[in-house]
Amino acid sequence: MGVFALGIELDGEGFHPQAWRRAAHAPDRLLTGDTLRTRVATAENAGFTLATFADSILAPQHVAGRIDAVTRASFVAATTSTIGLVPTVATTYAEPFHTSSQIATLDYASRGRAGWIAERIDDPRAAATWGRTQVTGDDELAREHSDSIEVARRLWDSWEDDAVIRDYPNGRFLDRNKLHYTDFRGDTFSVKGPAIVPRPPQGQPVVFGADGDVDVRLVAADSVAAAIESAEQARSAGAPLAFAEIDVTLDTPGATAVERLGAAPSNSPARLAFSGSAAELVDLLTHLSAHLDGVRLHPAVIDEDLPVLARQVLPALLRTGVAHRPVPGSTLRANLGLVRPANRYAASH
């Protein structure tokens, strides 16, 4: 195995339904910039490779409200320097032209640390919110999911890397021959292009997801053995990297995980659930590092579990070489061991 990456989900207060009761701040402080900035800074200082931000057009189940994920990631882009910033943007109903522009802009704001969790939405309320005809059936959802990712990738390539000239004396700023039409036509939308944002610093921001043409396959499995098997299947199907999804409830200095939250029901029945000490989690992640490329941790209560992760779990993994801090000045792709892809249109041009 190569790089073993550590990701953490920082949406809301945590996956536990009662997490808001245990937060370190008043309920009205959840949506403030200070809360977001402090949590992301803690994760970055601890050595996490990336932070993710869940999102949906639908109202969150256990949170009074949320600011959209791209806005949150963009807000902390200027206050961070090494951690990857990966918002969730749905592929169902959302306009892929807008999605590609948002993620490309985030990549510029973060100097090459942007990613995108491409996620389907199978809920009639989402269609009503967007004012779209409902997409039904696995085949139709898969097709729109695949088309959205394909369009975003084409748009990121629609500017060649040296399309911007900036020849001020002669008044030339773009080489029009290095901008390309994407000419995509699918069943539910068509996109002509080119993009309105130059090619992102990473060339292609890192795409995460449970399926489709992604760089990082997010594996949801309810056991270690199943997670390892699913990761192997994902790589065999062409995914460059595979991450396990893990719900984490940790012992804290004042109470054990069970005393804190009881059984701590998982946010996803198919997600690997861990409840125990920091040392036990270190052992689990060390074992997984031999079989997977990384993990995304979902804390039960961010304000209680993140400090334990930062003080006890990550230092142990860094000391043993299981994980490594992101390299300052590097892109998210580089920190994940992914190469910067060639521009598909430049090759043909």
mmCIF file of C-alpha atoms in Angstrom:
data_model
loop_
_atom_site.group_PDB
_atom_site.id
_atom_site.type_symbol
_atom_site.label_atom_id
_atom_site.label_comp_id
_atom_site.label_asym_id
_atom_site.label_seq_id
_atom_site.Cartn_x
_atom_site.Cartn_y
_atom_site.Cartn_z
ATOM 1 C CA MET A 1 0.000 0.000 0.000
ATOM 2 C CA GLY A 2 1.093 3.607 -0.563
ATOM 3 C CA VAL A 3 -0.224 6.666 1.264
ATOM 4 C CA PHE A 4 -2.748 6.011 4.042
ATOM 5 C CA ALA A 5 -4.922 9.106 4.227
ATOM 6 C CA LEU A 6 -7.009 10.275 7.163
ATOM 7 C CA GLY A 7 -10.212 12.194 6.547
ATOM 8 C CA ILE A 8 -12.784 13.570 8.965
ATOM 9 C CA GLU A 9 -16.391 14.673 8.458
ATOM 10 C CA LEU A 10 -17.105 18.051 10.089
ATOM 11 C CA ASP A 11 -20.765 18.693 9.309
ATOM 12 C CA GLY A 12 -23.099 19.652 12.141
ATOM 13 C CA GLU A 13 -22.262 18.488 15.653
ATOM 14 C CA GLY A 14 -21.582 14.813 14.848
ATOM 15 C CA PHE A 15 -23.499 11.769 13.692
ATOM 16 C CA HIS A 16 -25.232 11.108 17.026
ATOM 17 C CA PRO A 17 -28.809 12.490 17.140
ATOM 18 C CA GLN A 18 -28.148 14.088 20.546
ATOM 19 C CA ALA A 19 -24.704 15.473 19.655
ATOM 20 C CA TRP A 20 -25.972 19.053 19.866
ATOM 21 C CA ARG A 21 -26.597 18.576 23.594
ATOM 22 C CA ARG A 22 -22.900 17.805 24.147
ATOM 23 C CA ALA A 23 -21.414 20.536 21.940
ATOM 24 C CA ALA A 24 -18.847 22.893 23.464
ATOM 25 C CA HIS A 25 -20.826 25.938 22.378
ATOM 26 C CA ALA A 26 -24.349 27.290 22.560
ATOM 27 C CA PRO A 27 -26.709 25.951 19.856
ATOM 28 C CA ASP A 28 -26.801 29.313 18.091
ATOM 29 C CA ARG A 29 -23.023 29.187 17.536
ATOM 30 C CA LEU A 30 -23.057 26.164 15.221
ATOM 31 C CA LEU A 31 -23.326 28.207 12.023
ATOM 32 C CA THR A 32 -20.725 30.814 12.985
ATOM 33 C CA GLY A 33 -17.412 31.214 11.232
ATOM 34 C CA ASP A 34 -15.525 30.831 14.506
ATOM 35 C CA THR A 35 -16.920 27.343 15.154
ATOM 36 C CA LEU A 36 -16.131 26.154 11.633
ATOM 37 C CA ARG A 37 -12.682 27.736 11.570
ATOM 38 C CA THR A 38 -11.715 26.310 14.973
ATOM 39 C CA ARG A 39 -12.735 22.764 14.078
ATOM 40 C CA VAL A 40 -10.981 22.758 10.720
ATOM 41 C CA ALA A 41 -7.853 24.268 12.288
ATOM 42 C CA THR A 42 -7.869 21.535 14.953
ATOM 43 C CA ALA A 43 -8.130 18.850 12.262
ATOM 44 C CA GLU A 44 -5.350 20.439 10.196
ATOM 45 C CA ASN A 45 -3.009 20.851 13.171
ATOM 46 C CA ALA A 46 -3.643 17.222 14.146
ATOM 47 C CA GLY A 47 -2.431 16.059 10.709
ATOM 48 C CA PHE A 48 -5.639 15.027 8.944
ATOM 49 C CA THR A 49 -5.244 14.728 5.178
ATOM 50 C CA LEU A 50 -8.660 16.142 4.446
ATOM 51 C CA ALA A 51 -11.896 17.417 5.950
ATOM 52 C CA THR A 52 -15.275 16.777 4.371
ATOM 53 C CA PHE A 53 -18.513 18.727 4.663
ATOM 54 C CA ALA A 54 -21.824 16.915 4.199
ATOM 55 C CA ASP A 55 -24.677 18.692 2.446
ATOM 56 C CA SER A 56 -28.068 18.213 0.846
ATOM 57 C CA ILE A 57 -30.753 20.333 -0.774
ATOM 58 C CA LEU A 58 -33.036 18.795 1.861
ATOM 59 C CA ALA A 59 -33.157 19.966 5.466
ATOM 60 C CA PRO A 60 -30.705 18.090 7.748
ATOM 61 C CA GLN A 61 -32.285 15.533 10.061
ATOM 62 C CA HIS A 62 -30.712 16.465 13.382
ATOM 63 C CA VAL A 63 -29.544 20.039 12.720
ATOM 64 C CA ALA A 64 -31.667 23.193 12.723
ATOM 65 C CA GLY A 65 -29.905 24.482 9.624
ATOM 66 C CA ARG A 66 -26.660 24.493 7.675
ATOM 67 C CA ILE A 67 -24.684 26.660 5.301
ATOM 68 C CA ASP A 68 -23.977 24.959 1.994
ATOM 69 C CA ALA A 69 -20.849 22.838 1.901
ATOM 70 C CA VAL A 70 -18.974 24.710 -0.830
ATOM 71 C CA THR A 71 -19.393 27.987 1.054
ATOM 72 C CA ARG A 72 -18.062 26.408 4.253
ATOM 73 C CA ALA A 73 -15.065 24.921 2.461
ATOM 74 C CA SER A 74 -14.361 28.213 0.695
ATOM 75 C CA PHE A 75 -14.551 30.119 3.975
ATOM 76 C CA VAL A 76 -11.711 28.097 5.532
ATOM 77 C CA ALA A 77 -9.647 27.878 2.326
ATOM 78 C CA ALA A 78 -7.762 31.074 3.160
ATOM 79 C CA THR A 79 -7.206 30.157 6.833
ATOM 80 C CA THR A 80 -5.705 26.709 6.134
ATOM 81 C CA SER A 81 -2.598 25.600 4.290
ATOM 82 C CA THR A 82 -2.302 21.800 4.130
ATOM 83 C CA ILE A 83 -5.641 20.076 4.757
ATOM 84 C CA GLY A 84 -7.794 19.054 1.789
ATOM 85 C CA LEU A 85 -11.280 20.609 1.671
ATOM 86 C CA VAL A 86 -13.958 18.331 0.253
ATOM 87 C CA PRO A 87 -17.606 19.487 0.117
ATOM 88 C CA THR A 88 -20.552 17.315 -0.872
ATOM 89 C CA VAL A 89 -22.479 18.470 -3.931
ATOM 90 C CA ALA A 90 -25.282 16.282 -5.245
ATOM 91 C CA THR A 91 -25.183 14.998 -8.803
ATOM 92 C CA THR A 92 -28.948 14.524 -8.973
ATOM 93 C CA TYR A 93 -30.830 17.628 -10.207
ATOM 94 C CA ALA A 94 -27.930 20.064 -9.635
ATOM 95 C CA GLU A 95 -26.524 21.733 -12.753
ATOM 96 C CA PRO A 96 -23.082 20.184 -13.439
ATOM 97 C CA PHE A 97 -21.862 23.396 -15.096
ATOM 98 C CA HIS A 98 -22.398 25.245 -11.826
ATOM 99 C CA THR A 99 -20.914 22.404 -9.774
ATOM 100 C CA SER A 100 -17.754 22.309 -11.867
ATOM 101 C CA SER A 101 -17.359 26.088 -11.530
ATOM 102 C CA GLN A 102 -17.797 25.951 -7.750
ATOM 103 C CA ILE A 103 -15.246 23.175 -7.241
ATOM 104 C CA ALA A 104 -12.754 24.768 -9.646
ATOM 105 C CA THR A 105 -13.050 28.072 -7.787
ATOM 106 C CA LEU A 106 -12.513 26.277 -4.467
ATOM 107 C CA ASP A 107 -9.395 24.689 -5.934
ATOM 108 C CA TYR A 108 -8.035 28.154 -6.732
ATOM 109 C CA ALA A 109 -9.000 29.534 -3.310
ATOM 110 C CA SER A 110 -7.279 26.642 -1.522
ATOM 111 C CA ARG A 111 -4.273 26.548 -3.883
ATOM 112 C CA GLY A 112 -4.970 23.031 -5.084
ATOM 113 C CA ARG A 113 -6.594 21.375 -2.065
ATOM 114 C CA ALA A 114 -10.162 20.937 -3.326
ATOM 115 C CA GLY A 115 -12.141 17.750 -3.665
ATOM 116 C CA TRP A 116 -15.764 16.909 -4.408
ATOM 117 C CA ILE A 117 -18.010 14.230 -2.904
ATOM 118 C CA ALA A 118 -20.401 13.388 -5.734
ATOM 119 C CA GLU A 119 -23.577 12.017 -4.166
ATOM 120 C CA ARG A 120 -26.926 10.886 -5.527
ATOM 121 C CA ILE A 121 -30.255 11.987 -4.028
ATOM 122 C CA ASP A 122 -33.135 9.536 -4.299
ATOM 123 C CA ASP A 123 -35.901 11.581 -2.700
ATOM 124 C CA PRO A 124 -38.963 13.143 -4.371
ATOM 125 C CA ARG A 125 -38.650 16.217 -2.104
ATOM 126 C CA ALA A 126 -35.326 17.048 -3.739
ATOM 127 C CA ALA A 127 -36.928 17.092 -7.191
ATOM 128 C CA ALA A 128 -39.678 19.396 -5.923
ATOM 129 C CA THR A 129 -37.127 21.724 -4.326
ATOM 130 C CA TRP A 130 -35.172 21.991 -7.580
ATOM 131 C CA GLY A 131 -38.352 22.261 -9.655
ATOM 132 C CA ARG A 132 -37.313 19.219 -11.669
ATOM 133 C CA THR A 133 -39.146 16.102 -12.759
ATOM 134 C CA GLN A 134 -38.248 13.328 -10.337
ATOM 135 C CA VAL A 135 -35.479 10.983 -11.427
ATOM 136 C CA THR A 136 -36.600 7.487 -10.503
ATOM 137 C CA GLY A 137 -35.020 4.072 -10.701
ATOM 138 C CA ASP A 138 -31.435 2.976 -10.169
ATOM 139 C CA ASP A 139 -30.575 3.146 -13.864
ATOM 140 C CA GLU A 140 -31.798 6.725 -14.254
ATOM 141 C CA LEU A 141 -30.100 7.878 -11.039
ATOM 142 C CA ALA A 142 -26.868 6.181 -12.083
ATOM 143 C CA ARG A 143 -27.026 7.793 -15.523
ATOM 144 C CA GLU A 144 -27.482 11.333 -14.158
ATOM 145 C CA HIS A 145 -24.747 10.681 -11.580
ATOM 146 C CA SER A 146 -22.348 9.466 -14.263
ATOM 147 C CA ASP A 147 -23.245 12.290 -16.652
ATOM 148 C CA SER A 148 -22.717 14.963 -13.985
ATOM 149 C CA ILE A 149 -19.232 13.716 -13.149
ATOM 150 C CA GLU A 150 -18.323 13.377 -16.818
ATOM 151 C CA VAL A 151 -19.459 16.923 -17.595
ATOM 152 C CA ALA A 152 -17.514 18.363 -14.653
ATOM 153 C CA ARG A 153 -14.372 16.548 -15.772
ATOM 154 C CA ARG A 154 -14.769 17.775 -19.355
ATOM 155 C CA LEU A 155 -15.309 21.348 -18.202
ATOM 156 C CA TRP A 156 -12.204 21.270 -15.976
ATOM 157 C CA ASP A 157 -10.265 20.271 -19.102
ATOM 158 C CA SER A 158 -11.970 22.759 -21.418
ATOM 159 C CA TRP A 159 -9.193 25.270 -20.726
ATOM 160 C CA GLU A 160 -5.673 24.111 -21.463
ATOM 161 C CA ASP A 161 -3.147 24.904 -18.739
ATOM 162 C CA ASP A 162 -1.520 27.694 -20.747
ATOM 163 C CA ALA A 163 -4.707 29.174 -22.219
ATOM 164 C CA VAL A 164 -4.309 32.319 -20.104
ATOM 165 C CA ILE A 165 -1.651 34.528 -21.719
ATOM 166 C CA ARG A 166 -1.711 37.853 -19.798
ATOM 167 C CA ASP A 167 0.190 39.678 -22.536
ATOM 168 C CA TYR A 168 -0.654 43.167 -21.278
ATOM 169 C CA PRO A 169 1.448 45.221 -23.783
ATOM 170 C CA ASN A 170 -0.328 43.593 -26.727
ATOM 171 C CA GLY A 171 -3.732 43.329 -25.053
ATOM 172 C CA ARG A 172 -3.913 39.533 -25.367
ATOM 173 C CA PHE A 173 -5.166 37.632 -22.360
ATOM 174 C CA LEU A 174 -6.421 34.332 -23.753
ATOM 175 C CA ASP A 175 -5.382 31.950 -26.496
ATOM 176 C CA ARG A 176 -8.774 31.136 -27.999
ATOM 177 C CA ASN A 177 -7.350 28.011 -29.628
ATOM 178 C CA LYS A 178 -6.729 26.546 -26.168
ATOM 179 C CA LEU A 179 -10.351 26.796 -25.050
ATOM 180 C CA HIS A 180 -12.528 23.866 -26.049
ATOM 181 C CA TYR A 181 -16.202 23.026 -26.336
ATOM 182 C CA THR A 182 -17.262 20.028 -24.276
ATOM 183 C CA ASP A 183 -20.243 19.248 -26.539
ATOM 184 C CA PHE A 184 -21.907 16.894 -24.047
ATOM 185 C CA ARG A 185 -25.435 15.693 -24.675
ATOM 186 C CA GLY A 186 -27.082 13.351 -22.175
ATOM 187 C CA ASP A 187 -30.614 12.152 -21.466
ATOM 188 C CA THR A 188 -31.471 14.937 -19.008
ATOM 189 C CA PHE A 189 -29.168 17.826 -19.952
ATOM 190 C CA SER A 190 -26.613 19.029 -22.475
ATOM 191 C CA VAL A 191 -23.562 21.244 -21.944
ATOM 192 C CA LYS A 192 -21.706 23.122 -24.661
ATOM 193 C CA GLY A 193 -18.905 24.735 -22.664
ATOM 194 C CA PRO A 194 -16.188 25.816 -22.322
ATOM 195 C CA ALA A 195 -16.036 26.527 -18.578
ATOM 196 C CA ILE A 196 -16.073 30.055 -17.154
ATOM 197 C CA VAL A 197 -13.185 29.217 -14.778
ATOM 198 C CA PRO A 198 -9.677 28.352 -16.069
ATOM 199 C CA ARG A 199 -8.377 24.838 -15.533
ATOM 200 C CA PRO A 200 -8.005 24.243 -11.750
ATOM 201 C CA PRO A 201 -4.538 24.054 -10.148
ATOM 202 C CA GLN A 202 -4.892 20.273 -9.752
ATOM 203 C CA GLY A 203 -6.052 19.896 -13.326
ATOM 204 C CA GLN A 204 -8.851 17.732 -11.988
ATOM 205 C CA PRO A 205 -9.942 18.256 -8.357
ATOM 206 C CA VAL A 206 -10.225 14.931 -6.530
ATOM 207 C CA VAL A 207 -13.641 13.288 -6.954
ATOM 208 C CA PHE A 208 -14.938 11.111 -4.099
ATOM 209 C CA GLY A 209 -18.048 8.956 -4.131
ATOM 210 C CA ALA A 210 -19.720 5.649 -3.464
ATOM 211 C CA ASP A 211 -19.824 4.794 -7.174
ATOM 212 C CA GLY A 212 -19.134 6.150 -10.628
ATOM 213 C CA ASP A 213 -15.982 7.534 -12.228
ATOM 214 C CA VAL A 214 -14.349 8.680 -8.992
ATOM 215 C CA ASP A 215 -10.754 9.019 -7.829
ATOM 216 C CA VAL A 216 -11.603 7.821 -4.312
ATOM 217 C CA ARG A 217 -14.275 5.194 -3.706
ATOM 218 C CA LEU A 218 -15.989 5.664 -0.326
ATOM 219 C CA VAL A 219 -16.690 2.172 0.966
ATOM 220 C CA ALA A 220 -19.615 1.662 3.335
ATOM 221 C CA ALA A 221 -19.390 -1.742 5.027
ATOM 222 C CA ASP A 222 -20.527 -2.973 8.430
ATOM 223 C CA SER A 223 -17.428 -5.077 9.196
ATOM 224 C CA VAL A 224 -13.687 -4.895 8.712
ATOM 225 C CA ALA A 225 -13.697 -7.935 6.436
ATOM 226 C CA ALA A 226 -16.477 -6.480 4.300
ATOM 227 C CA ALA A 227 -14.681 -3.123 4.056
ATOM 228 C CA ILE A 228 -11.485 -4.794 2.857
ATOM 229 C CA GLU A 229 -13.376 -6.925 0.341
ATOM 230 C CA SER A 230 -15.316 -3.901 -0.959
ATOM 231 C CA ALA A 231 -12.088 -1.922 -1.330
ATOM 232 C CA GLU A 232 -10.542 -4.693 -3.403
ATOM 233 C CA GLN A 233 -13.637 -4.815 -5.597
ATOM 234 C CA ALA A 234 -13.548 -1.027 -6.043
ATOM 235 C CA ARG A 235 -9.937 -1.111 -7.192
ATOM 236 C CA SER A 236 -10.661 -4.005 -9.526
ATOM 237 C CA ALA A 237 -13.460 -1.906 -11.031
ATOM 238 C CA GLY A 238 -11.013 0.912 -11.757
ATOM 239 C CA ALA A 239 -11.152 3.205 -8.716
ATOM 240 C CA PRO A 240 -7.591 4.428 -8.000
ATOM 241 C CA LEU A 241 -8.173 4.642 -4.214
ATOM 242 C CA ALA A 242 -10.624 3.212 -1.685
ATOM 243 C CA PHE A 243 -11.512 4.687 1.723
ATOM 244 C CA ALA A 244 -13.478 3.039 4.517
ATOM 245 C CA GLU A 245 -16.297 4.980 6.172
ATOM 246 C CA ILE A 246 -16.146 4.675 9.987
ATOM 247 C CA ASP A 247 -18.444 6.065 12.677
ATOM 248 C CA VAL A 248 -16.296 6.783 15.742
ATOM 249 C CA THR A 249 -17.268 7.081 19.405
ATOM 250 C CA LEU A 250 -14.232 7.381 21.674
ATOM 251 C CA ASP A 251 -13.457 7.153 25.358
ATOM 252 C CA THR A 252 -12.799 10.633 26.727
ATOM 253 C CA PRO A 253 -10.882 11.591 29.895
ATOM 254 C CA GLY A 254 -14.154 11.900 31.802
ATOM 255 C CA ALA A 255 -16.130 8.926 30.506
ATOM 256 C CA THR A 256 -15.993 5.825 28.346
ATOM 257 C CA ALA A 257 -17.688 5.748 24.971
ATOM 258 C CA VAL A 258 -20.529 3.639 26.381
ATOM 259 C CA GLU A 259 -20.987 5.966 29.349
ATOM 260 C CA ARG A 260 -21.061 8.964 27.039
ATOM 261 C CA LEU A 261 -23.535 7.833 24.429
ATOM 262 C CA GLY A 262 -24.575 4.265 25.133
ATOM 263 C CA ALA A 263 -24.681 2.181 21.977
ATOM 264 C CA ALA A 264 -24.292 5.369 19.872
ATOM 265 C CA PRO A 265 -26.406 4.327 16.874
ATOM 266 C CA SER A 266 -24.511 4.644 13.614
ATOM 267 C CA ASN A 267 -25.522 7.305 11.143
ATOM 268 C CA SER A 268 -25.552 4.580 8.480
ATOM 269 C CA PRO A 269 -26.433 0.925 9.119
ATOM 270 C CA ALA A 270 -23.868 -0.109 6.486
ATOM 271 C CA ARG A 271 -21.042 1.979 7.912
ATOM 272 C CA LEU A 272 -18.291 0.453 10.029
ATOM 273 C CA ALA A 273 -18.949 1.472 13.653
ATOM 274 C CA PHE A 274 -16.207 1.845 16.252
ATOM 275 C CA SER A 275 -16.728 2.489 19.966
ATOM 276 C CA GLY A 276 -13.828 2.312 22.414
ATOM 277 C CA SER A 277 -10.460 3.725 23.414
ATOM 278 C CA ALA A 278 -8.000 5.745 21.372
ATOM 279 C CA ALA A 279 -5.492 2.876 21.520
ATOM 280 C CA GLU A 280 -8.057 0.441 20.124
ATOM 281 C CA LEU A 281 -8.857 2.822 17.265
ATOM 282 C CA VAL A 282 -5.124 3.146 16.523
ATOM 283 C CA ASP A 283 -4.931 -0.649 16.280
ATOM 284 C CA LEU A 284 -7.941 -0.769 13.947
ATOM 285 C CA LEU A 285 -6.593 1.940 11.637
ATOM 286 C CA THR A 286 -3.152 0.328 11.598
ATOM 287 C CA HIS A 287 -4.762 -2.925 10.485
ATOM 288 C CA LEU A 288 -6.852 -1.188 7.817
ATOM 289 C CA SER A 289 -3.797 0.677 6.488
ATOM 290 C CA ALA A 290 -2.480 -2.593 5.087
ATOM 291 C CA HIS A 291 -5.620 -3.059 2.972
ATOM 292 C CA LEU A 292 -7.131 0.360 2.223
ATOM 293 C CA ASP A 293 -5.850 3.717 1.009
ATOM 294 C CA GLY A 294 -7.521 5.737 3.739
ATOM 295 C CA VAL A 295 -10.501 6.279 5.994
ATOM 296 C CA ARG A 296 -13.094 8.948 6.596
ATOM 297 C CA LEU A 297 -13.970 9.227 10.272
ATOM 298 C CA HIS A 298 -17.420 10.398 11.379
ATOM 299 C CA PRO A 299 -17.260 11.521 15.039
ATOM 300 C CA ALA A 300 -20.292 10.900 17.239
ATOM 301 C CA VAL A 301 -19.786 14.330 18.848
ATOM 302 C CA ILE A 302 -17.242 16.521 17.071
ATOM 303 C CA ASP A 303 -16.388 18.654 20.098
ATOM 304 C CA GLU A 304 -15.708 15.584 22.251
ATOM 305 C CA ASP A 305 -14.224 13.089 19.802
ATOM 306 C CA LEU A 306 -12.071 15.440 17.704
ATOM 307 C CA PRO A 307 -9.832 16.446 20.665
ATOM 308 C CA VAL A 308 -9.162 12.772 21.438
ATOM 309 C CA LEU A 309 -8.375 12.093 17.795
ATOM 310 C CA ALA A 310 -6.045 15.098 17.710
ATOM 311 C CA ARG A 311 -4.219 14.329 20.981
ATOM 312 C CA GLN A 312 -4.079 10.545 21.080
ATOM 313 C CA VAL A 313 -5.007 8.838 17.801
ATOM 314 C CA LEU A 314 -3.233 10.825 15.083
ATOM 315 C CA PRO A 315 0.015 11.329 17.033
ATOM 316 C CA ALA A 316 0.298 7.561 17.460
ATOM 317 C CA LEU A 317 -0.330 6.919 13.760
ATOM 318 C CA LEU A 318 2.189 9.605 12.755
ATOM 319 C CA ARG A 319 4.846 8.239 15.119
ATOM 320 C CA THR A 320 4.612 4.740 13.671
ATOM 321 C CA GLY A 321 4.554 5.953 10.072
ATOM 322 C CA VAL A 322 1.083 4.550 9.384
ATOM 323 C CA ALA A 323 0.006 8.057 8.393
ATOM 324 C CA HIS A 324 1.878 11.180 7.333
ATOM 325 C CA ARG A 325 1.082 14.859 7.595
ATOM 326 C CA PRO A 326 0.119 16.570 4.341
ATOM 327 C CA VAL A 327 3.129 18.233 2.761
ATOM 328 C CA PRO A 328 2.953 22.059 2.904
ATOM 329 C CA GLY A 329 2.555 23.520 -0.551
ATOM 330 C CA SER A 330 1.331 20.242 -2.056
ATOM 331 C CA THR A 331 -2.038 19.628 -3.646
ATOM 332 C CA LEU A 332 -4.644 17.220 -2.326
ATOM 333 C CA ARG A 333 -3.961 14.963 -5.316
ATOM 334 C CA ALA A 334 -0.265 14.842 -4.435
ATOM 335 C CA ASN A 335 -0.959 14.135 -0.760
ATOM 336 C CA LEU A 336 -3.161 11.216 -1.826
ATOM 337 C CA GLY A 337 -0.503 9.875 -4.180
ATOM 338 C CA LEU A 338 -2.515 10.720 -7.304
ATOM 339 C CA VAL A 339 -0.838 12.169 -10.387
ATOM 340 C CA ARG A 340 -1.983 15.376 -12.040
ATOM 341 C CA PRO A 341 -3.920 14.197 -15.113
ATOM 342 C CA ALA A 342 -3.174 15.335 -18.643
ATOM 343 C CA ASN A 343 -5.721 17.564 -20.347
ATOM 344 C CA ARG A 344 -7.816 15.422 -22.694
ATOM 345 C CA TYR A 345 -8.312 18.251 -25.210
ATOM 346 C CA ALA A 346 -4.673 19.344 -25.206
ATOM 347 C CA ALA A 347 -3.648 15.822 -26.177
ATOM 348 C CA SER A 348 -5.972 15.815 -29.191
ATOM 349 C CA HIS A 349 -5.138 19.436 -30.008
#
